[in-house]
Amino acid sequence: MSVTQADVAQGFRDLGLGDGDVVLMHSSLSSFGQVDGGADAVIDGVLSAVGRGGTLVVPTLTGSETLNPENPPRFDLRTQPCWTGIVPETLRQRPEAIRSTHPTHSCAAIGRLAEDLTHDHHRSLTPCGMRSPYFRVAMAGGYIAMAGCNLTACTTFHTVEEIARLPYVCQPDPAACTCIDRHGETVEVTCYLHSYAGPERDFPALEPHLLAQGAMRFGRVGPCEIRLIESLSLIEAALDELRSDPWYLTVRRGSAEHQEEC
Ligand SMILES: CC(C)(COP(=O)(O)OP(=O)(O)OC[C@H]1O[C@@H](n2cnc3c(N)ncnc32)[C@H](O)[C@@H]1OP(=O)(O)O)[C@@H](O)C(=O)NCCC(=O)NCCS
């Protein structure tokens, strides 16, 4: 049996999302089984769950490991496809969507807080810092939804890593990047790009803590498993763990001999 837009809306409401809520969604369309209406039905289902006062944000990432200060990104937010799946790629092309101006970690949003959450992303010195939509979703009391994917794909953990100034997150020197904004204007952006050389991450390690705190719930739409997490709780819980173990978010967790290095 196929999944419909109404099923998506009901599944997200059953998880506790309601009118006025803000949700940042990472997704895998194929995990829903066959969806009538494809990516648009998923988008409209979530928009319906959060109502006219709510906001849906998706990551529209474009960065890659080939980028560095010698090979800085040039990003045109009007045309550059993202690699985070068909749902964000479809949402960002809607006329009412607002995409943030960032050379590697842009987000697109639809809804009441779309402008507030996306503006000034280009002023963030690190991709997911305090001026990014990832942090602002948390400040707005928003949620993160992982639809058909687990916490491995949760970009907000990079916000945590950047706030904690973990030395492996960003490249040592800033890059002079160029963005073309939604008005076609050129914006020069100085940004520390992510490093792809850091240790292997293990973000799902935080899951038991989030469940124990009641900050994460599981739901389902057809065959798709959905995790709904309070964004601010995730950031606070991860920062808390990092205070006693700077490798907490990596597979090196608990390796005391590396702690000085980090
Ligand atoms: C990588 C990832 C997007 C792959 O998921 P996916 O389901 O294979 O891909 P998409 O979400 O793009 O959906 C497209 C697929 O849906 C399927 N599909 C197409 N139409 C469909 C429909 N109507 N109903 C259901 N599935 C459909 C197809 O298999 C299609 O793949 P194809 O184009 O290769 O044929 C997903 O696993 C993931 O990780 N998502 C999160 C990404 C993210 O936010 N990362 C942040 C990193 S910091």
PDB file of C-alpha atoms and ligand atoms in Angstrom:
ATOM      1  CA  MET A   1       0.000   0.000   0.000  1.00  0.00           C
ATOM      2  CA  SER A   2       1.343   3.450  -0.823  1.00  0.00           C
ATOM      3  CA  VAL A   3       1.942   6.249   1.635  1.00  0.00           C
ATOM      4  CA  THR A   4      -0.042   9.448   1.108  1.00  0.00           C
ATOM      5  CA  GLN A   5       0.453  13.063   2.121  1.00  0.00           C
ATOM      6  CA  ALA A   6      -2.252  12.568   4.763  1.00  0.00           C
ATOM      7  CA  ASP A   7      -0.319   9.592   6.207  1.00  0.00           C
ATOM      8  CA  VAL A   8       2.800  11.755   6.502  1.00  0.00           C
ATOM      9  CA  ALA A   9       0.871  14.546   8.222  1.00  0.00           C
ATOM     10  CA  GLN A  10      -0.753  12.071  10.642  1.00  0.00           C
ATOM     11  CA  GLY A  11       2.565  10.340  11.387  1.00  0.00           C
ATOM     12  CA  PHE A  12       4.255  13.613  12.293  1.00  0.00           C
ATOM     13  CA  ARG A  13       1.248  14.729  14.373  1.00  0.00           C
ATOM     14  CA  ASP A  14       1.299  11.400  16.220  1.00  0.00           C
ATOM     15  CA  LEU A  15       4.927  12.131  17.057  1.00  0.00           C
ATOM     16  CA  GLY A  16       3.781  15.347  18.731  1.00  0.00           C
ATOM     17  CA  LEU A  17       4.355  17.982  16.066  1.00  0.00           C
ATOM     18  CA  GLY A  18       1.638  20.602  15.984  1.00  0.00           C
ATOM     19  CA  ASP A  19       0.662  24.038  14.816  1.00  0.00           C
ATOM     20  CA  GLY A  20       3.499  26.538  14.991  1.00  0.00           C
ATOM     21  CA  ASP A  21       6.311  24.014  15.430  1.00  0.00           C
ATOM     22  CA  VAL A  22       9.690  24.363  13.749  1.00  0.00           C
ATOM     23  CA  VAL A  23      11.267  21.187  12.364  1.00  0.00           C
ATOM     24  CA  LEU A  24      14.566  20.563  10.588  1.00  0.00           C
ATOM     25  CA  MET A  25      14.116  17.342   8.606  1.00  0.00           C
ATOM     26  CA  HIS A  26      16.746  14.957   7.234  1.00  0.00           C
ATOM     27  CA  SER A  27      15.168  12.311   5.030  1.00  0.00           C
ATOM     28  CA  SER A  28      15.336   9.310   2.746  1.00  0.00           C
ATOM     29  CA  LEU A  29      12.343   9.185   0.391  1.00  0.00           C
ATOM     30  CA  SER A  30      12.823   5.505  -0.473  1.00  0.00           C
ATOM     31  CA  SER A  31      12.505   4.577   3.212  1.00  0.00           C
ATOM     32  CA  PHE A  32       8.784   5.551   3.041  1.00  0.00           C
ATOM     33  CA  GLY A  33       8.101   2.763   0.527  1.00  0.00           C
ATOM     34  CA  GLN A  34       6.009   4.008  -2.397  1.00  0.00           C
ATOM     35  CA  VAL A  35       4.805   7.569  -1.765  1.00  0.00           C
ATOM     36  CA  ASP A  36       1.879   8.912  -3.816  1.00  0.00           C
ATOM     37  CA  GLY A  37       3.148  12.244  -5.051  1.00  0.00           C
ATOM     38  CA  GLY A  38       6.797  11.543  -4.133  1.00  0.00           C
ATOM     39  CA  ALA A  39       8.901  14.192  -2.409  1.00  0.00           C
ATOM     40  CA  ASP A  40       6.181  16.849  -2.707  1.00  0.00           C
ATOM     41  CA  ALA A  41       3.776  14.708  -0.715  1.00  0.00           C
ATOM     42  CA  VAL A  42       6.322  14.318   2.094  1.00  0.00           C
ATOM     43  CA  ILE A  43       6.962  18.070   2.141  1.00  0.00           C
ATOM     44  CA  ASP A  44       3.250  18.943   2.103  1.00  0.00           C
ATOM     45  CA  GLY A  45       2.501  16.334   4.754  1.00  0.00           C
ATOM     46  CA  VAL A  46       5.043  17.817   7.174  1.00  0.00           C
ATOM     47  CA  LEU A  47       3.925  21.373   6.348  1.00  0.00           C
ATOM     48  CA  SER A  48       0.387  20.342   7.114  1.00  0.00           C
ATOM     49  CA  ALA A  49       1.454  18.869  10.491  1.00  0.00           C
ATOM     50  CA  VAL A  50       3.127  22.142  11.573  1.00  0.00           C
ATOM     51  CA  GLY A  51       0.281  24.267  10.211  1.00  0.00           C
ATOM     52  CA  ARG A  52       0.373  27.797   8.820  1.00  0.00           C
ATOM     53  CA  GLY A  53       2.308  29.061  11.831  1.00  0.00           C
ATOM     54  CA  GLY A  54       4.992  26.384  11.572  1.00  0.00           C
ATOM     55  CA  THR A  55       8.244  26.105   9.632  1.00  0.00           C
ATOM     56  CA  LEU A  56       9.938  23.239   7.796  1.00  0.00           C
ATOM     57  CA  VAL A  57      13.704  23.473   7.297  1.00  0.00           C
ATOM     58  CA  VAL A  58      15.833  21.067   5.235  1.00  0.00           C
ATOM     59  CA  PRO A  59      19.615  20.830   4.822  1.00  0.00           C
ATOM     60  CA  THR A  60      20.650  21.637   1.227  1.00  0.00           C
ATOM     61  CA  LEU A  61      24.341  20.838   1.568  1.00  0.00           C
ATOM     62  CA  THR A  62      26.744  21.320  -1.330  1.00  0.00           C
ATOM     63  CA  GLY A  63      30.227  20.957   0.212  1.00  0.00           C
ATOM     64  CA  SER A  64      32.790  18.311  -0.647  1.00  0.00           C
ATOM     65  CA  GLU A  65      36.197  17.181   0.475  1.00  0.00           C
ATOM     66  CA  THR A  66      37.869  18.774  -2.555  1.00  0.00           C
ATOM     67  CA  LEU A  67      37.236  22.262  -1.145  1.00  0.00           C
ATOM     68  CA  ASN A  68      39.910  24.189   0.748  1.00  0.00           C
ATOM     69  CA  PRO A  69      41.376  27.720   0.837  1.00  0.00           C
ATOM     70  CA  GLU A  70      43.272  27.017  -2.418  1.00  0.00           C
ATOM     71  CA  ASN A  71      40.110  25.641  -4.041  1.00  0.00           C
ATOM     72  CA  PRO A  72      37.293  27.623  -2.398  1.00  0.00           C
ATOM     73  CA  PRO A  73      33.632  26.990  -3.218  1.00  0.00           C
ATOM     74  CA  ARG A  74      31.622  29.189  -5.543  1.00  0.00           C
ATOM     75  CA  PHE A  75      27.968  28.682  -4.714  1.00  0.00           C
ATOM     76  CA  ASP A  76      24.906  29.965  -6.568  1.00  0.00           C
ATOM     77  CA  LEU A  77      21.997  29.270  -4.264  1.00  0.00           C
ATOM     78  CA  ARG A  78      19.458  29.670  -7.064  1.00  0.00           C
ATOM     79  CA  THR A  79      20.779  26.773  -9.124  1.00  0.00           C
ATOM     80  CA  GLN A  80      23.189  24.557  -7.190  1.00  0.00           C
ATOM     81  CA  PRO A  81      21.659  21.156  -6.369  1.00  0.00           C
ATOM     82  CA  CYS A  82      22.160  19.704  -2.909  1.00  0.00           C
ATOM     83  CA  TRP A  83      23.372  16.163  -2.123  1.00  0.00           C
ATOM     84  CA  THR A  84      21.088  15.591   0.845  1.00  0.00           C
ATOM     85  CA  GLY A  85      18.276  13.863  -1.070  1.00  0.00           C
ATOM     86  CA  ILE A  86      15.274  14.450  -3.304  1.00  0.00           C
ATOM     87  CA  VAL A  87      13.103  15.935  -0.525  1.00  0.00           C
ATOM     88  CA  PRO A  88      15.436  18.900   0.206  1.00  0.00           C
ATOM     89  CA  GLU A  89      16.227  19.219  -3.505  1.00  0.00           C
ATOM     90  CA  THR A  90      12.492  19.508  -4.250  1.00  0.00           C
ATOM     91  CA  LEU A  91      11.759  21.871  -1.363  1.00  0.00           C
ATOM     92  CA  ARG A  92      14.548  24.304  -2.229  1.00  0.00           C
ATOM     93  CA  GLN A  93      13.119  24.757  -5.743  1.00  0.00           C
ATOM     94  CA  ARG A  94       9.672  25.801  -4.549  1.00  0.00           C
ATOM     95  CA  PRO A  95       8.999  29.492  -5.174  1.00  0.00           C
ATOM     96  CA  GLU A  96       8.081  30.105  -1.526  1.00  0.00           C
ATOM     97  CA  ALA A  97      11.277  28.455  -0.171  1.00  0.00           C
ATOM     98  CA  ILE A  98      14.058  30.609   1.265  1.00  0.00           C
ATOM     99  CA  ARG A  99      17.556  29.121   0.973  1.00  0.00           C
ATOM    100  CA  SER A 100      20.323  30.439   3.199  1.00  0.00           C
ATOM    101  CA  THR A 101      23.427  31.915   1.619  1.00  0.00           C
ATOM    102  CA  HIS A 102      26.241  29.588   2.612  1.00  0.00           C
ATOM    103  CA  PRO A 103      28.932  28.060   0.374  1.00  0.00           C
ATOM    104  CA  THR A 104      28.711  24.518   1.806  1.00  0.00           C
ATOM    105  CA  HIS A 105      25.965  24.132   4.455  1.00  0.00           C
ATOM    106  CA  SER A 106      22.935  26.053   3.174  1.00  0.00           C
ATOM    107  CA  CYS A 107      19.418  25.194   4.362  1.00  0.00           C
ATOM    108  CA  ALA A 108      16.083  25.867   2.717  1.00  0.00           C
ATOM    109  CA  ALA A 109      12.952  26.703   4.692  1.00  0.00           C
ATOM    110  CA  ILE A 110       9.242  27.213   4.170  1.00  0.00           C
ATOM    111  CA  GLY A 111       6.920  28.749   6.731  1.00  0.00           C
ATOM    112  CA  ARG A 112       6.509  31.527   9.236  1.00  0.00           C
ATOM    113  CA  LEU A 113      10.112  31.609  10.518  1.00  0.00           C
ATOM    114  CA  ALA A 114      11.790  30.798   7.191  1.00  0.00           C
ATOM    115  CA  GLU A 115      13.409  34.216   6.864  1.00  0.00           C
ATOM    116  CA  ASP A 116      14.449  34.463  10.546  1.00  0.00           C
ATOM    117  CA  LEU A 117      16.095  31.049  10.504  1.00  0.00           C
ATOM    118  CA  THR A 118      17.987  31.440   7.224  1.00  0.00           C
ATOM    119  CA  HIS A 119      19.149  35.081   7.140  1.00  0.00           C
ATOM    120  CA  ASP A 120      22.825  35.981   7.614  1.00  0.00           C
ATOM    121  CA  HIS A 121      24.095  32.401   7.362  1.00  0.00           C
ATOM    122  CA  HIS A 122      26.959  33.786   5.248  1.00  0.00           C
ATOM    123  CA  ARG A 123      28.152  35.747   8.300  1.00  0.00           C
ATOM    124  CA  SER A 124      28.820  32.538  10.205  1.00  0.00           C
ATOM    125  CA  LEU A 125      32.574  31.960  10.418  1.00  0.00           C
ATOM    126  CA  THR A 126      31.987  28.206  10.659  1.00  0.00           C
ATOM    127  CA  PRO A 127      29.359  26.351   8.586  1.00  0.00           C
ATOM    128  CA  CYS A 128      26.966  25.320  11.373  1.00  0.00           C
ATOM    129  CA  GLY A 129      27.702  28.005  13.969  1.00  0.00           C
ATOM    130  CA  MET A 130      25.468  30.293  15.963  1.00  0.00           C
ATOM    131  CA  ARG A 131      24.332  32.290  12.917  1.00  0.00           C
ATOM    132  CA  SER A 132      23.351  29.135  11.047  1.00  0.00           C
ATOM    133  CA  PRO A 133      19.826  27.748  10.660  1.00  0.00           C
ATOM    134  CA  TYR A 134      20.963  24.615  12.547  1.00  0.00           C
ATOM    135  CA  PHE A 135      21.565  26.619  15.744  1.00  0.00           C
ATOM    136  CA  ARG A 136      18.592  28.891  15.185  1.00  0.00           C
ATOM    137  CA  VAL A 137      16.201  25.941  14.967  1.00  0.00           C
ATOM    138  CA  ALA A 138      17.350  25.020  18.485  1.00  0.00           C
ATOM    139  CA  MET A 139      16.951  28.614  19.703  1.00  0.00           C
ATOM    140  CA  ALA A 140      13.426  28.664  18.285  1.00  0.00           C
ATOM    141  CA  GLY A 141      12.546  25.622  20.414  1.00  0.00           C
ATOM    142  CA  GLY A 142      12.485  23.500  17.283  1.00  0.00           C
ATOM    143  CA  TYR A 143      12.851  19.824  16.525  1.00  0.00           C
ATOM    144  CA  ILE A 144      15.061  17.685  14.330  1.00  0.00           C
ATOM    145  CA  ALA A 145      13.301  14.916  12.396  1.00  0.00           C
ATOM    146  CA  MET A 146      15.340  12.016  11.030  1.00  0.00           C
ATOM    147  CA  ALA A 147      12.978  10.351   8.533  1.00  0.00           C
ATOM    148  CA  GLY A 148      14.424   7.044   7.381  1.00  0.00           C
ATOM    149  CA  CYS A 149      17.935   7.902   8.526  1.00  0.00           C
ATOM    150  CA  ASN A 150      19.631   7.812  11.913  1.00  0.00           C
ATOM    151  CA  LEU A 151      21.631  10.369  13.889  1.00  0.00           C
ATOM    152  CA  THR A 152      24.681   9.757  11.667  1.00  0.00           C
ATOM    153  CA  ALA A 153      23.133  12.219   9.191  1.00  0.00           C
ATOM    154  CA  CYS A 154      22.247  14.852  11.807  1.00  0.00           C
ATOM    155  CA  THR A 155      24.084  18.058  10.838  1.00  0.00           C
ATOM    156  CA  THR A 156      23.301  19.713  14.184  1.00  0.00           C
ATOM    157  CA  PHE A 157      26.101  17.611  15.700  1.00  0.00           C
ATOM    158  CA  HIS A 158      28.471  19.766  13.653  1.00  0.00           C
ATOM    159  CA  THR A 159      26.951  22.783  15.429  1.00  0.00           C
ATOM    160  CA  VAL A 160      27.934  21.099  18.697  1.00  0.00           C
ATOM    161  CA  GLU A 161      31.450  20.382  17.427  1.00  0.00           C
ATOM    162  CA  GLU A 162      31.880  23.978  16.284  1.00  0.00           C
ATOM    163  CA  ILE A 163      30.569  25.480  19.546  1.00  0.00           C
ATOM    164  CA  ALA A 164      32.934  23.175  21.466  1.00  0.00           C
ATOM    165  CA  ARG A 165      35.752  24.281  19.116  1.00  0.00           C
ATOM    166  CA  LEU A 166      36.861  20.715  18.564  1.00  0.00           C
ATOM    167  CA  PRO A 167      40.104  20.999  16.631  1.00  0.00           C
ATOM    168  CA  TYR A 168      39.276  18.304  14.087  1.00  0.00           C
ATOM    169  CA  VAL A 169      36.092  19.910  12.734  1.00  0.00           C
ATOM    170  CA  CYS A 170      37.343  22.736  10.545  1.00  0.00           C
ATOM    171  CA  GLN A 171      40.340  23.318   8.309  1.00  0.00           C
ATOM    172  CA  PRO A 172      43.022  25.443  10.007  1.00  0.00           C
ATOM    173  CA  ASP A 173      42.819  28.397   7.612  1.00  0.00           C
ATOM    174  CA  PRO A 174      39.744  30.281   6.436  1.00  0.00           C
ATOM    175  CA  ALA A 175      38.679  30.178   2.801  1.00  0.00           C
ATOM    176  CA  ALA A 176      37.558  33.154   0.729  1.00  0.00           C
ATOM    177  CA  CYS A 177      34.352  31.824  -0.830  1.00  0.00           C
ATOM    178  CA  THR A 178      31.911  33.358  -3.298  1.00  0.00           C
ATOM    179  CA  CYS A 179      28.139  33.032  -3.077  1.00  0.00           C
ATOM    180  CA  ILE A 180      25.429  34.286  -5.398  1.00  0.00           C
ATOM    181  CA  ASP A 181      22.394  35.083  -3.264  1.00  0.00           C
ATOM    182  CA  ARG A 182      18.726  34.777  -4.167  1.00  0.00           C
ATOM    183  CA  HIS A 183      18.722  38.262  -5.713  1.00  0.00           C
ATOM    184  CA  GLY A 184      21.637  37.351  -7.985  1.00  0.00           C
ATOM    185  CA  GLU A 185      24.035  39.509  -5.946  1.00  0.00           C
ATOM    186  CA  THR A 186      27.583  38.332  -5.317  1.00  0.00           C
ATOM    187  CA  VAL A 187      28.446  37.861  -1.634  1.00  0.00           C
ATOM    188  CA  GLU A 188      32.051  37.285  -0.575  1.00  0.00           C
ATOM    189  CA  VAL A 189      32.160  34.935   2.412  1.00  0.00           C
ATOM    190  CA  THR A 190      35.082  34.143   4.699  1.00  0.00           C
ATOM    191  CA  CYS A 191      34.528  30.748   6.275  1.00  0.00           C
ATOM    192  CA  TYR A 192      36.441  27.925   7.917  1.00  0.00           C
ATOM    193  CA  LEU A 193      35.423  24.942   5.770  1.00  0.00           C
ATOM    194  CA  HIS A 194      34.880  21.550   7.340  1.00  0.00           C
ATOM    195  CA  SER A 195      37.817  19.183   7.376  1.00  0.00           C
ATOM    196  CA  TYR A 196      37.174  15.680   6.108  1.00  0.00           C
ATOM    197  CA  ALA A 197      40.347  14.408   7.750  1.00  0.00           C
ATOM    198  CA  GLY A 198      38.962  14.202  11.300  1.00  0.00           C
ATOM    199  CA  PRO A 199      38.224  11.019  13.259  1.00  0.00           C
ATOM    200  CA  GLU A 200      35.275   8.822  12.345  1.00  0.00           C
ATOM    201  CA  ARG A 201      32.136  10.159  14.018  1.00  0.00           C
ATOM    202  CA  ASP A 202      29.663   8.174  16.105  1.00  0.00           C
ATOM    203  CA  PHE A 203      26.701  10.520  16.634  1.00  0.00           C
ATOM    204  CA  PRO A 204      24.177   7.749  17.462  1.00  0.00           C
ATOM    205  CA  ALA A 205      26.061   7.274  20.752  1.00  0.00           C
ATOM    206  CA  LEU A 206      23.966  10.108  22.184  1.00  0.00           C
ATOM    207  CA  GLU A 207      20.684   8.349  21.427  1.00  0.00           C
ATOM    208  CA  PRO A 208      20.263   6.538  24.798  1.00  0.00           C
ATOM    209  CA  HIS A 209      20.786   9.834  26.666  1.00  0.00           C
ATOM    210  CA  LEU A 210      18.200  11.617  24.533  1.00  0.00           C
ATOM    211  CA  LEU A 211      15.707   8.799  25.061  1.00  0.00           C
ATOM    212  CA  ALA A 212      16.327   8.744  28.823  1.00  0.00           C
ATOM    213  CA  GLN A 213      15.720  12.510  28.997  1.00  0.00           C
ATOM    214  CA  GLY A 214      12.509  12.232  26.987  1.00  0.00           C
ATOM    215  CA  ALA A 215      14.100  14.488  24.349  1.00  0.00           C
ATOM    216  CA  MET A 216      13.689  11.980  21.525  1.00  0.00           C
ATOM    217  CA  ARG A 217      10.720   9.948  20.308  1.00  0.00           C
ATOM    218  CA  PHE A 218      10.235   7.294  17.649  1.00  0.00           C
ATOM    219  CA  GLY A 219       7.356   7.272  15.187  1.00  0.00           C
ATOM    220  CA  ARG A 220       6.495   5.716  11.876  1.00  0.00           C
ATOM    221  CA  VAL A 221       4.933   6.594   8.523  1.00  0.00           C
ATOM    222  CA  GLY A 222       4.326   3.359   6.642  1.00  0.00           C
ATOM    223  CA  PRO A 223       7.672   1.508   6.732  1.00  0.00           C
ATOM    224  CA  CYS A 224       9.642   4.686   7.503  1.00  0.00           C
ATOM    225  CA  GLU A 225      11.008   5.045  11.028  1.00  0.00           C
ATOM    226  CA  ILE A 226      11.156   8.633  12.218  1.00  0.00           C
ATOM    227  CA  ARG A 227      13.154  10.047  15.109  1.00  0.00           C
ATOM    228  CA  LEU A 228      11.953  13.379  16.475  1.00  0.00           C
ATOM    229  CA  ILE A 229      14.462  15.145  18.710  1.00  0.00           C
ATOM    230  CA  GLU A 230      14.372  18.423  20.625  1.00  0.00           C
ATOM    231  CA  SER A 231      17.208  20.300  18.978  1.00  0.00           C
ATOM    232  CA  LEU A 232      18.296  22.327  22.015  1.00  0.00           C
ATOM    233  CA  SER A 233      18.320  19.204  24.201  1.00  0.00           C
ATOM    234  CA  LEU A 234      20.558  17.464  21.677  1.00  0.00           C
ATOM    235  CA  ILE A 235      23.028  20.363  21.670  1.00  0.00           C
ATOM    236  CA  GLU A 236      23.056  20.635  25.471  1.00  0.00           C
ATOM    237  CA  ALA A 237      23.377  16.888  26.043  1.00  0.00           C
ATOM    238  CA  ALA A 238      26.226  16.553  23.539  1.00  0.00           C
ATOM    239  CA  LEU A 239      28.106  19.563  24.971  1.00  0.00           C
ATOM    240  CA  ASP A 240      27.691  18.057  28.413  1.00  0.00           C
ATOM    241  CA  GLU A 241      29.274  14.775  27.312  1.00  0.00           C
ATOM    242  CA  LEU A 242      32.104  16.611  25.529  1.00  0.00           C
ATOM    243  CA  ARG A 243      33.067  18.362  28.795  1.00  0.00           C
ATOM    244  CA  SER A 244      34.251  15.054  30.240  1.00  0.00           C
ATOM    245  CA  ASP A 245      35.365  13.409  26.984  1.00  0.00           C
ATOM    246  CA  PRO A 246      36.372  15.585  24.003  1.00  0.00           C
ATOM    247  CA  TRP A 247      36.254  12.480  21.778  1.00  0.00           C
ATOM    248  CA  TYR A 248      32.679  11.661  22.818  1.00  0.00           C
ATOM    249  CA  LEU A 249      31.206  12.154  19.331  1.00  0.00           C
ATOM    250  CA  THR A 250      33.797   9.907  17.682  1.00  0.00           C
ATOM    251  CA  VAL A 251      34.777   6.262  17.675  1.00  0.00           C
ATOM    252  CA  ARG A 252      37.721   7.271  19.902  1.00  0.00           C
ATOM    253  CA  ARG A 253      35.302   7.885  22.801  1.00  0.00           C
ATOM    254  CA  GLY A 254      36.855   6.991  26.126  1.00  0.00           C
ATOM    255  CA  SER A 255      40.438   6.902  24.838  1.00  0.00           C
ATOM    256  CA  ALA A 256      42.059   8.988  27.562  1.00  0.00           C
ATOM    257  CA  GLU A 257      45.452   8.941  25.850  1.00  0.00           C
ATOM    258  CA  HIS A 258      44.082  11.178  23.095  1.00  0.00           C
ATOM    259  CA  GLN A 259      42.478  13.737  25.352  1.00  0.00           C
ATOM    260  CA  GLU A 260      45.409  16.140  25.486  1.00  0.00           C
ATOM    261  CA  GLU A 261      45.616  16.171  21.705  1.00  0.00           C
ATOM    262  CA  CYS A 262      41.953  17.139  21.487  1.00  0.00           C
TER     263      CYS A 262
HETATM  264  C1  LIG B   1      21.556   9.655   1.198  1.00  0.00           C
HETATM  265  C2  LIG B   1      20.049   9.594   1.291  1.00  0.00           C
HETATM  266  C3  LIG B   1      19.432  10.910   0.842  1.00  0.00           C
HETATM  267  C4  LIG B   1      19.593   8.460   0.384  1.00  0.00           C
HETATM  268  O1  LIG B   1      18.199   8.210   0.561  1.00  0.00           O
HETATM  269  P1  LIG B   1      17.328   7.721  -0.681  1.00  0.00           P
HETATM  270  O2  LIG B   1      16.007   7.393  -0.202  1.00  0.00           O
HETATM  271  O3  LIG B   1      18.068   6.642  -1.396  1.00  0.00           O
HETATM  272  O4  LIG B   1      17.343   8.973  -1.679  1.00  0.00           O
HETATM  273  P2  LIG B   1      16.322  10.185  -1.796  1.00  0.00           P
HETATM  274  O5  LIG B   1      15.799  10.614  -0.489  1.00  0.00           O
HETATM  275  O6  LIG B   1      17.039  11.177  -2.621  1.00  0.00           O
HETATM  276  O7  LIG B   1      15.124   9.603  -2.611  1.00  0.00           O
HETATM  277  C5  LIG B   1      15.316   9.190  -3.963  1.00  0.00           C
HETATM  278  C6  LIG B   1      14.937   7.721  -4.079  1.00  0.00           C
HETATM  279  O8  LIG B   1      13.605   7.540  -3.639  1.00  0.00           O
HETATM  280  C7  LIG B   1      13.022   6.485  -4.424  1.00  0.00           C
HETATM  281  N1  LIG B   1      11.768   7.014  -4.956  1.00  0.00           N
HETATM  282  C8  LIG B   1      11.503   7.646  -6.118  1.00  0.00           C
HETATM  283  N2  LIG B   1      10.210   7.979  -6.186  1.00  0.00           N
HETATM  284  C9  LIG B   1       9.649   7.542  -5.049  1.00  0.00           C
HETATM  285  C10 LIG B   1       8.321   7.579  -4.539  1.00  0.00           C
HETATM  286  N3  LIG B   1       7.303   8.142  -5.183  1.00  0.00           N
HETATM  287  N4  LIG B   1       8.105   7.022  -3.319  1.00  0.00           N
HETATM  288  C11 LIG B   1       9.126   6.458  -2.616  1.00  0.00           C
HETATM  289  N5  LIG B   1      10.399   6.377  -3.066  1.00  0.00           N
HETATM  290  C12 LIG B   1      10.626   6.918  -4.275  1.00  0.00           C
HETATM  291  C13 LIG B   1      14.019   6.070  -5.467  1.00  0.00           C
HETATM  292  O9  LIG B   1      14.682   4.908  -4.971  1.00  0.00           O
HETATM  293  C14 LIG B   1      14.966   7.220  -5.504  1.00  0.00           C
HETATM  294  O10 LIG B   1      16.270   6.830  -5.794  1.00  0.00           O
HETATM  295  P3  LIG B   1      16.782   6.938  -7.321  1.00  0.00           P
HETATM  296  O11 LIG B   1      16.576   8.353  -7.730  1.00  0.00           O
HETATM  297  O12 LIG B   1      18.224   6.545  -7.232  1.00  0.00           O
HETATM  298  O13 LIG B   1      15.933   6.001  -8.087  1.00  0.00           O
HETATM  299  C15 LIG B   1      19.588   9.272   2.760  1.00  0.00           C
HETATM  300  O14 LIG B   1      20.009   7.974   3.120  1.00  0.00           O
HETATM  301  C16 LIG B   1      20.174  10.244   3.773  1.00  0.00           C
HETATM  302  O15 LIG B   1      21.250  10.036   4.319  1.00  0.00           O
HETATM  303  N6  LIG B   1      19.438  11.341   4.036  1.00  0.00           N
HETATM  304  C17 LIG B   1      19.933  12.408   4.919  1.00  0.00           C
HETATM  305  C18 LIG B   1      20.974  13.242   4.206  1.00  0.00           C
HETATM  306  C19 LIG B   1      21.423  14.404   5.071  1.00  0.00           C
HETATM  307  O16 LIG B   1      20.623  15.220   5.456  1.00  0.00           O
HETATM  308  N7  LIG B   1      22.726  14.464   5.365  1.00  0.00           N
HETATM  309  C20 LIG B   1      23.303  15.481   6.204  1.00  0.00           C
HETATM  310  C21 LIG B   1      24.755  15.101   6.458  1.00  0.00           C
HETATM  311  S1  LIG B   1      25.579  16.142   7.668  1.00  0.00           S
END
